Tab-separated table of C-alpha atoms in Angstrom:
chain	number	residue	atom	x	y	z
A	289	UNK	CA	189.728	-19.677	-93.300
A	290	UNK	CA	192.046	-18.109	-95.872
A	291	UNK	CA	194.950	-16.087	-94.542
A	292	UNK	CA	196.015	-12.746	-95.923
A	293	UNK	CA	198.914	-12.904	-98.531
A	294	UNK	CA	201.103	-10.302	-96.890
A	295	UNK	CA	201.071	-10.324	-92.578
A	296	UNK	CA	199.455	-7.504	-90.495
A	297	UNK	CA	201.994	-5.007	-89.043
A	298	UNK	CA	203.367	-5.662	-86.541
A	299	UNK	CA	203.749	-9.462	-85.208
A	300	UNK	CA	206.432	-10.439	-83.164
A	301	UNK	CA	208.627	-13.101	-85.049
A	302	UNK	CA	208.425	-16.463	-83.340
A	303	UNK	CA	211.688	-17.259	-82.063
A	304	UNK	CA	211.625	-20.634	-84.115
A	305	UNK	CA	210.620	-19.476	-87.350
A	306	UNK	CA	211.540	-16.184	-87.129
A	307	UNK	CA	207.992	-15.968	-89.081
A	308	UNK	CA	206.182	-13.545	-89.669
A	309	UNK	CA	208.973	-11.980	-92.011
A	310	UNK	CA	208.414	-8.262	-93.265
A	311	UNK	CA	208.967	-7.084	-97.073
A	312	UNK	CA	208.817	-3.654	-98.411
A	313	UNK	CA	205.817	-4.763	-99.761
A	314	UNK	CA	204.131	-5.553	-96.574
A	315	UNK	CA	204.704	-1.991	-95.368
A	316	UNK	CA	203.793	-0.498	-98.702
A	317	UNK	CA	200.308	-2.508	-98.307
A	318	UNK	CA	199.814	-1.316	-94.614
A	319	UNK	CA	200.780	2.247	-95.341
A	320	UNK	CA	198.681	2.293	-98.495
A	321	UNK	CA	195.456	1.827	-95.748
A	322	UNK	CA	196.509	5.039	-93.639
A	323	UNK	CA	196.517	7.001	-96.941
A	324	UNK	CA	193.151	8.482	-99.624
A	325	UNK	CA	192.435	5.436	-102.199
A	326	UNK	CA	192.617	6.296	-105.567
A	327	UNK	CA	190.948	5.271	-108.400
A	328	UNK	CA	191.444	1.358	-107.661
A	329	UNK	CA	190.807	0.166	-103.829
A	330	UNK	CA	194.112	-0.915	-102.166
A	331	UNK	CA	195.700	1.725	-104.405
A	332	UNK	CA	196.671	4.664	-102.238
A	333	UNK	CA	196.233	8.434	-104.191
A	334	UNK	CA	199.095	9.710	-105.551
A	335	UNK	CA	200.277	13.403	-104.064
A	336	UNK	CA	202.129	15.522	-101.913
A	337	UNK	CA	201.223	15.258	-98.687
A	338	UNK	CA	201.125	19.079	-98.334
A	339	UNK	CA	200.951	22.269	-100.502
A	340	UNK	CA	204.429	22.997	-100.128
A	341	UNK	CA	205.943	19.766	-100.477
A	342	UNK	CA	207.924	19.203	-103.485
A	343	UNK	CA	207.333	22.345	-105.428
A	344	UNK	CA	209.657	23.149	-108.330
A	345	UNK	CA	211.500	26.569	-108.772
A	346	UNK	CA	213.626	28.242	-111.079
A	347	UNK	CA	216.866	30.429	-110.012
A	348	UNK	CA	217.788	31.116	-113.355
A	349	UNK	CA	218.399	27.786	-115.468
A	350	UNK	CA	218.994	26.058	-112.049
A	351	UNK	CA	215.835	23.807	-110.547
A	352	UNK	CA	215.066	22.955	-107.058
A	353	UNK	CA	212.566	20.889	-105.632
A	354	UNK	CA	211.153	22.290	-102.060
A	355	UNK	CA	211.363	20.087	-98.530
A	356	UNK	CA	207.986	17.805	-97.784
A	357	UNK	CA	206.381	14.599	-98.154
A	358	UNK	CA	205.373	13.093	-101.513
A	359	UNK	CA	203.337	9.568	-101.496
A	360	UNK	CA	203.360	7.786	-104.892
A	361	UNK	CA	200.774	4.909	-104.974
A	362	UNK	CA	200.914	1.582	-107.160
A	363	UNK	CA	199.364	-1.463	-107.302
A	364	UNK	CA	202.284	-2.960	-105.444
A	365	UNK	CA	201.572	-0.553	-102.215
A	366	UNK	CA	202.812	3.029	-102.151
A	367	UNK	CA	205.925	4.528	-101.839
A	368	UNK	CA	206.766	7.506	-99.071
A	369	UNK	CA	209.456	9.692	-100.094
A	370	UNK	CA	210.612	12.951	-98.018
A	371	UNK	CA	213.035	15.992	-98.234
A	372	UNK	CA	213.939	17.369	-95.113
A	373	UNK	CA	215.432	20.556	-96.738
A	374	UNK	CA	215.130	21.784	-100.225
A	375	UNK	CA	217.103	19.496	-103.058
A	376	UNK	CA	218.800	20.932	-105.786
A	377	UNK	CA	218.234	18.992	-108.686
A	378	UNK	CA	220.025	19.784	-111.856
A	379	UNK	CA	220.541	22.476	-114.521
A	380	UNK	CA	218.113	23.041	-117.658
A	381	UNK	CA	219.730	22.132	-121.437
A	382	UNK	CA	220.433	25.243	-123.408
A	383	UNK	CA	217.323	26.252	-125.511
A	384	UNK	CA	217.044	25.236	-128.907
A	385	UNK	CA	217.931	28.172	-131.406
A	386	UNK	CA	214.695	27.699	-133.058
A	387	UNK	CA	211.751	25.760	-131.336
A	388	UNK	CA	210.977	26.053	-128.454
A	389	UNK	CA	210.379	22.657	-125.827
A	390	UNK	CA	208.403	21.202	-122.849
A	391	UNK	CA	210.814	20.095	-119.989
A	392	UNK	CA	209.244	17.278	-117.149
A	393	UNK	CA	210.366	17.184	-113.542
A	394	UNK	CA	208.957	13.773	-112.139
A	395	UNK	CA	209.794	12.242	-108.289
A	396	UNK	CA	211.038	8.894	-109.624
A	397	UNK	CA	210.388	5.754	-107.866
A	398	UNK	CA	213.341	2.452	-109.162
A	399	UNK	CA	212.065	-0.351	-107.230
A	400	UNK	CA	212.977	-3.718	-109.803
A	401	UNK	CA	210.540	-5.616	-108.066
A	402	UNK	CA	207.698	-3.185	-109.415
A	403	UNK	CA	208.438	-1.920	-112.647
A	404	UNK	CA	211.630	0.480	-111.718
A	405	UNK	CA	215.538	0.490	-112.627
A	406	UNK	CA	217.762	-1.200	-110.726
A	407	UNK	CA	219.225	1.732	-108.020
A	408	UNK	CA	216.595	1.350	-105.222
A	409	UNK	CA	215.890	4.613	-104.829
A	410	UNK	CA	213.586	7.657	-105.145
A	411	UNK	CA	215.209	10.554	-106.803
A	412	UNK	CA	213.970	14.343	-108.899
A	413	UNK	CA	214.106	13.633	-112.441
A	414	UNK	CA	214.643	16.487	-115.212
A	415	UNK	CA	213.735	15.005	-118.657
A	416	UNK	CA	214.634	17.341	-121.285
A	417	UNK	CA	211.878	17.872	-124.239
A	418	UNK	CA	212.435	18.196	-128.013
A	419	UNK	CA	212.234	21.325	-129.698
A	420	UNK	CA	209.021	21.557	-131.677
A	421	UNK	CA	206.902	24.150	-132.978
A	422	UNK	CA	203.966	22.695	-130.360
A	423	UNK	CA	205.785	21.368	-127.603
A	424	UNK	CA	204.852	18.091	-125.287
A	425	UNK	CA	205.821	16.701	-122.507
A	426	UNK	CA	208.387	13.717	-123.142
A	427	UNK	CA	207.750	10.224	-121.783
A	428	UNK	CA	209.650	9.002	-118.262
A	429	UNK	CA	211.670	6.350	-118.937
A	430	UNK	CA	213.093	3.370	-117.017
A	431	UNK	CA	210.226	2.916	-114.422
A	432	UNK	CA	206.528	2.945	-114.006
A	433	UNK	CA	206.615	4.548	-110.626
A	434	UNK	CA	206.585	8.268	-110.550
A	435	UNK	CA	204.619	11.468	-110.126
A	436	UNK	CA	204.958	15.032	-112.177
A	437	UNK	CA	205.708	17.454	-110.353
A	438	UNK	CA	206.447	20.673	-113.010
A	439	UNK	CA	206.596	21.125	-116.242
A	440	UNK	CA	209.185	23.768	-117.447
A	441	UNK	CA	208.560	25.627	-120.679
A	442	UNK	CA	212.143	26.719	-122.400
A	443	UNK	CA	211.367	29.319	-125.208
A	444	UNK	CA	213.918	29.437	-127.889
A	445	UNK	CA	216.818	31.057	-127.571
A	446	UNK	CA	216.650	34.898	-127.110
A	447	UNK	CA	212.701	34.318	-126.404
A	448	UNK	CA	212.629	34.524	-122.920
A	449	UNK	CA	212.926	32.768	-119.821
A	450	UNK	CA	212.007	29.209	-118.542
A	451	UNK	CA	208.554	28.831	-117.037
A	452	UNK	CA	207.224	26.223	-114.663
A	453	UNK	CA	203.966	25.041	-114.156
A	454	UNK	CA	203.125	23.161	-111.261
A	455	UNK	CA	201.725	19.772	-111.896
A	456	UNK	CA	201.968	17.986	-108.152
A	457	UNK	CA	198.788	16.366	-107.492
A	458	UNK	CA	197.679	16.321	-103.478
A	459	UNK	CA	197.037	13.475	-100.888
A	460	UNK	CA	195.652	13.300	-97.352
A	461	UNK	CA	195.612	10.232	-94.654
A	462	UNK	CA	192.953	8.166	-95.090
A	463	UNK	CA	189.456	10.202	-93.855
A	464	UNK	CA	191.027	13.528	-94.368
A	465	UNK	CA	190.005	16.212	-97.233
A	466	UNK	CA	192.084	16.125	-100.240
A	467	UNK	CA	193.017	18.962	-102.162
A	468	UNK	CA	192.472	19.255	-105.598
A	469	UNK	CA	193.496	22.279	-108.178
A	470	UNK	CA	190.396	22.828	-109.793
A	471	UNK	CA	187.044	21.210	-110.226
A	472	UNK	CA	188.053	19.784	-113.692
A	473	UNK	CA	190.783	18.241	-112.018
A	474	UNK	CA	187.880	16.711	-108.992
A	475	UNK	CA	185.347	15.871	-111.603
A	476	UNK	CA	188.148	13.504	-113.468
A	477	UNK	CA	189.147	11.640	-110.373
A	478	UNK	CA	186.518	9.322	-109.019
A	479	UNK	CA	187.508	7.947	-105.238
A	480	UNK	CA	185.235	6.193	-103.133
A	481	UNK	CA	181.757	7.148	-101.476
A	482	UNK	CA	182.263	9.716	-98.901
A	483	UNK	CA	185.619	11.064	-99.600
A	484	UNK	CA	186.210	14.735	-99.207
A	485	UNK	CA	188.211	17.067	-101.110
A	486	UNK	CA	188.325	21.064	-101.269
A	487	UNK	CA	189.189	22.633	-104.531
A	488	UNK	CA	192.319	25.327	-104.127
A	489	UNK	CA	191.148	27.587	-107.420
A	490	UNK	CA	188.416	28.639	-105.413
A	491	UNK	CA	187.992	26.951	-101.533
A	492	UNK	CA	184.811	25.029	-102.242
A	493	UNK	CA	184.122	22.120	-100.254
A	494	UNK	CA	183.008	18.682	-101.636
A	495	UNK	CA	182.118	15.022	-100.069
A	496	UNK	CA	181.535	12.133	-102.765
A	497	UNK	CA	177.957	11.076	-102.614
A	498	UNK	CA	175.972	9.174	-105.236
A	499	UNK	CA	178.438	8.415	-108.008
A	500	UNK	CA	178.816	12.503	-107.883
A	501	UNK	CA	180.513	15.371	-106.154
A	502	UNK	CA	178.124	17.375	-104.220
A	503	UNK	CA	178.844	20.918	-102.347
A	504	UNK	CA	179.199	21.189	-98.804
A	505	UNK	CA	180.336	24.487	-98.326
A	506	UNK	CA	180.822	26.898	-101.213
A	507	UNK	CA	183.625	28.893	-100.955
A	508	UNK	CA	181.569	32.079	-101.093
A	509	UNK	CA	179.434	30.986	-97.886
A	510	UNK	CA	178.600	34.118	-95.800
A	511	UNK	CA	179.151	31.925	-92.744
A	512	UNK	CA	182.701	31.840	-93.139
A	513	UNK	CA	183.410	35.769	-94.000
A	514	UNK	CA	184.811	38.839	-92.182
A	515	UNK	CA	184.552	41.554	-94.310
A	516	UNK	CA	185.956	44.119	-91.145
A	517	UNK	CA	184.767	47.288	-90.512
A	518	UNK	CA	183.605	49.125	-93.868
A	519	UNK	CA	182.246	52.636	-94.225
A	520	UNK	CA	178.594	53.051	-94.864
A	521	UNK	CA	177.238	54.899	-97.978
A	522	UNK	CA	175.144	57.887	-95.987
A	523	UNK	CA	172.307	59.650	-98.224
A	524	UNK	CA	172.405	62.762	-99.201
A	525	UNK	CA	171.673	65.017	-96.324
A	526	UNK	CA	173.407	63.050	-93.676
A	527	UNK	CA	177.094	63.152	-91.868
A	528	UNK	CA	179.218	61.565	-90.052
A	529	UNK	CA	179.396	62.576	-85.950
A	530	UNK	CA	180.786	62.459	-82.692
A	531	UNK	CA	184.262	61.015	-84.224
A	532	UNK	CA	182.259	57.422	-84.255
A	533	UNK	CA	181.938	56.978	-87.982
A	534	UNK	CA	178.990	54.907	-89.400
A	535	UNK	CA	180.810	51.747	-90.406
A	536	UNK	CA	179.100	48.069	-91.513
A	537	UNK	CA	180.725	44.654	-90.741
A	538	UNK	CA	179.666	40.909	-92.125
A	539	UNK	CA	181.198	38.731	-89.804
A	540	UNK	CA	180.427	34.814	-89.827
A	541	UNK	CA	177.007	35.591	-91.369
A	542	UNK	CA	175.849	38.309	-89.331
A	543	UNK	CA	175.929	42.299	-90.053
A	544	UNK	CA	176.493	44.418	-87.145
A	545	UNK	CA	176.254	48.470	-87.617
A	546	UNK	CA	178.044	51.034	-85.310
A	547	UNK	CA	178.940	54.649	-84.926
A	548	UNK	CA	177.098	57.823	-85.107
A	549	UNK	CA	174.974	59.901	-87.817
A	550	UNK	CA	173.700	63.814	-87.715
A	551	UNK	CA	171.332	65.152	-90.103
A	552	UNK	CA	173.575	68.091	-92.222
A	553	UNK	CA	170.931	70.790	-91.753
A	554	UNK	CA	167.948	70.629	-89.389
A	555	UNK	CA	166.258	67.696	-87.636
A	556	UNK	CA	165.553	64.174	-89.029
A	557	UNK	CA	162.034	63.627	-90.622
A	558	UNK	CA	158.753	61.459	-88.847
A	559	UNK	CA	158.402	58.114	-90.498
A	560	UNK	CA	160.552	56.151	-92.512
A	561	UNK	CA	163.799	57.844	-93.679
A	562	UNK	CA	166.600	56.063	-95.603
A	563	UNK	CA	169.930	57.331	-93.830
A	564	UNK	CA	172.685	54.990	-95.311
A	565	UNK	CA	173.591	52.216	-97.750
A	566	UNK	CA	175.810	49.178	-97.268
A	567	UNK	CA	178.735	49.226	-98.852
A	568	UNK	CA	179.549	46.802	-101.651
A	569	UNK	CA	180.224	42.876	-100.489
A	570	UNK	CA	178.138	43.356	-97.882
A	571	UNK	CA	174.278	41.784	-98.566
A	572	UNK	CA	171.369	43.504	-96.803
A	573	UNK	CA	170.477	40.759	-93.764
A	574	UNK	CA	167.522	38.527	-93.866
A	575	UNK	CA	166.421	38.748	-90.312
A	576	UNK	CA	167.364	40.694	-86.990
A	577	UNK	CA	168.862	39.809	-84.033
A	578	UNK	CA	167.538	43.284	-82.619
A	579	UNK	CA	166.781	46.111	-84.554
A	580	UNK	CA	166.684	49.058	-82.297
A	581	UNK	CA	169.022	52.121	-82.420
A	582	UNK	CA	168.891	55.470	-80.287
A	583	UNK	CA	168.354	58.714	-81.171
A	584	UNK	CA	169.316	61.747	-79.190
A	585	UNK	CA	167.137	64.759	-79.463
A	586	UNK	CA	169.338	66.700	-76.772
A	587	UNK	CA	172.729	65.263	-74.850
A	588	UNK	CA	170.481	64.539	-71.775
A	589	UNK	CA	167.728	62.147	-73.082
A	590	UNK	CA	168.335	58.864	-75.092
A	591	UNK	CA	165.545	57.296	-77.341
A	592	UNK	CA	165.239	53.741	-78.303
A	593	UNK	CA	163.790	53.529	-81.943
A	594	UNK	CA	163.133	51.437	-84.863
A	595	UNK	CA	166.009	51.199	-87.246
A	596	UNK	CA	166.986	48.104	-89.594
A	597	UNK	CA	167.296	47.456	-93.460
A	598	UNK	CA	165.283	47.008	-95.970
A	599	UNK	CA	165.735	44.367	-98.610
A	600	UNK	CA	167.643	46.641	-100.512
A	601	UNK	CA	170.385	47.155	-98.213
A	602	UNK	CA	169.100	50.137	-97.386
A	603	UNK	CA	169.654	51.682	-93.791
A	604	UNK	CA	166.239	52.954	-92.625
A	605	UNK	CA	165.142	54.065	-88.706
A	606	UNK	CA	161.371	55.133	-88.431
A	607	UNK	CA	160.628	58.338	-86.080
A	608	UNK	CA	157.784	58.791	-84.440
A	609	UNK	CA	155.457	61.755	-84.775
A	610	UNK	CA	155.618	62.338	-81.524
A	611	UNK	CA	159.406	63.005	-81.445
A	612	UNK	CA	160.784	65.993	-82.700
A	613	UNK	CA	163.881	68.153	-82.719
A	614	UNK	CA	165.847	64.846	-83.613
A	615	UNK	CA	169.108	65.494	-85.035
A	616	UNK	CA	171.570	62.773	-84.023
A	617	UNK	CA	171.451	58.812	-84.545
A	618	UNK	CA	173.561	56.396	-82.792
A	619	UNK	CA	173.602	53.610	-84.453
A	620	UNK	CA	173.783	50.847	-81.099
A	621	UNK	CA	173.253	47.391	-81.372
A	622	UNK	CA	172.020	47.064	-84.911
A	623	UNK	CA	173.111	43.602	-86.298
A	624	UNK	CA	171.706	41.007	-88.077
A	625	UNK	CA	171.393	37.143	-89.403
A	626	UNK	CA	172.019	37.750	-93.837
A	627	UNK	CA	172.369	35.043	-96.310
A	628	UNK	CA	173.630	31.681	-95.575
């Protein structure tokens, strides 16, 4: 048997020994498990533990960090820190008169038993840049704990204004789906089999699967869409009636067609007769539901006939010879399965 360097939360103490005793360290270990791994097992991911937590803003030269969570992992266990409201955190240095610099905004972690100064405490760090003609970032010194959270671009004097760029990267508990900027930022980071993340530049979703990320869901999927109700292109010839005004929707991967269509001048033609177009971001469908619409050659007598799309996106209805004296389509019921 080999026991476990730092107890399992939560044991009673035995009134004796007043063993097992509990160290930052033991709850940095157990929290670290609740939390995504990062590169290194045991090593929870570093990152706000939601999109608004701890951004940086500007009011002038004046910088504020926003309320939220914020987990920054080490090898020792991670650290939990939290605003409740919004923290202001300082004033930027006066630009240089000539260069122009790169400021850094870290969440600072001093812990002297890993690495950190000696206050024992978690605090919003601006380190000022030098001036140079190609600014970079400066180093954070004092502790090996932290996270970036902005950078802050100062022009020179009489250049401009002070510019931040986010640089928080994002967590999730343990099993959840991580966000990540970009995909450059996904492809760098390389977590454990399985793990999930969605990338906010453009909402595609990704699981970890054979040293690789693979899609789940791209973030253009036709499943996931409403487009709401959009005008149909009619042909040439054809108008809108009744008030009901031929509209197309793509909702959750299915196109459904309403309202009501009159031929300008005269009746509508036997056979196959392209009335309307789709209307752009809305793909033709692959298959029908039902594909029927009626036609009313006088107010008294409804029709059921064909009507659907062709793989154009072309709206078509087919009239038999034996109907004539058609004028008016009603476009009922038309829908239909498109791309997935």
């Amino acid at each position: 048997m080999a026991v476990l360097p730092l107890p399992p939360l939560a044991i009673d103490a035995d009134p004796d020994t007043q063993l097992p005793a509990y160290s930052g360290a033991s709850f940095r270990a157990a929290f670290s498990a609740l939390l995504t791994s990062g590169v290194s097992a045991g090593v929870a991911r570093t990152g706000a533990l939601d999109q608004r937590a701890f951004v940086v803003s500007l009011a002038g030269t004046a910088v504020s960090a926003a309320a939220g969570g914020f987990a920054v992992g080490s090898g020792a266990g991670v650290y939990l820190a939290a605003l409740t409201v919004p923290l202001t955190v300082g004033t930027l240095e006066p630009a240089d008169p000539t260069n122009a610099r790169a400021d850094r905004v870290v969440l600072r972690i001093d812990d002297p038993t890993n690495g950190g100064g000696t206050g024992r405490e978690a605090s919003v760090e601006i380190i000022t840049g030098t001036p140079s003609a190609v600014p970079a970032l400066p180093s954070v010194p004092g502790t090996s704990v932290y996270a970036d959270l902005a950078r802050i671009d100062v022009p020179r004097s009489g250049a401009g204004s002070p510019a931040v760029t986010d640089l928080r990267k994002f967590t999730a508990v343990a099993g959840g789906m991580v966000p990540v900027a970009t995909k450059a930022e996904l492809d760098a980071w390389v977590p454990p089999l399985g793990t999930m993340a969605t990338t906010l530049s453009d909402g595609q979703i990704y699981t970890r699967r054979a040293g690789k990320w693979v899609t789940l869901v791209p973030g253009d999927d036709l499943r996931f869409k409403d487009s709401g109700w959009v005008n149909l292109i009619l042909s040439r010839g054809y108008v809108a009636g009744g008030g009901a005004t031929p509209q197309a929707r793509l909702f959750e991967g299915v196109v459904y067609v309403r309202g009501q269509i009159l031929k300008a001048t005269g009746t509508f033609p036997t056979g196959e007769t392209v009335i309307a177009k789709l209307p752009a971001g809305i793909p033709g469908p692959r298959s029908w539901i039902d594909n029927y619409s009626v036609l009313w050659p006088n107010p008294s007598i409804e029709t059921p006939v064909r009507g659907g799309f062709v793989p154009s996106g072309d709206l078509a209805i087919r009239v038999p010879a034996t109907l004539t004296l058609v004028s008016t389509v009603q476009l009922f019921g038309l829908s239909g399965y498109t791309a997935s």
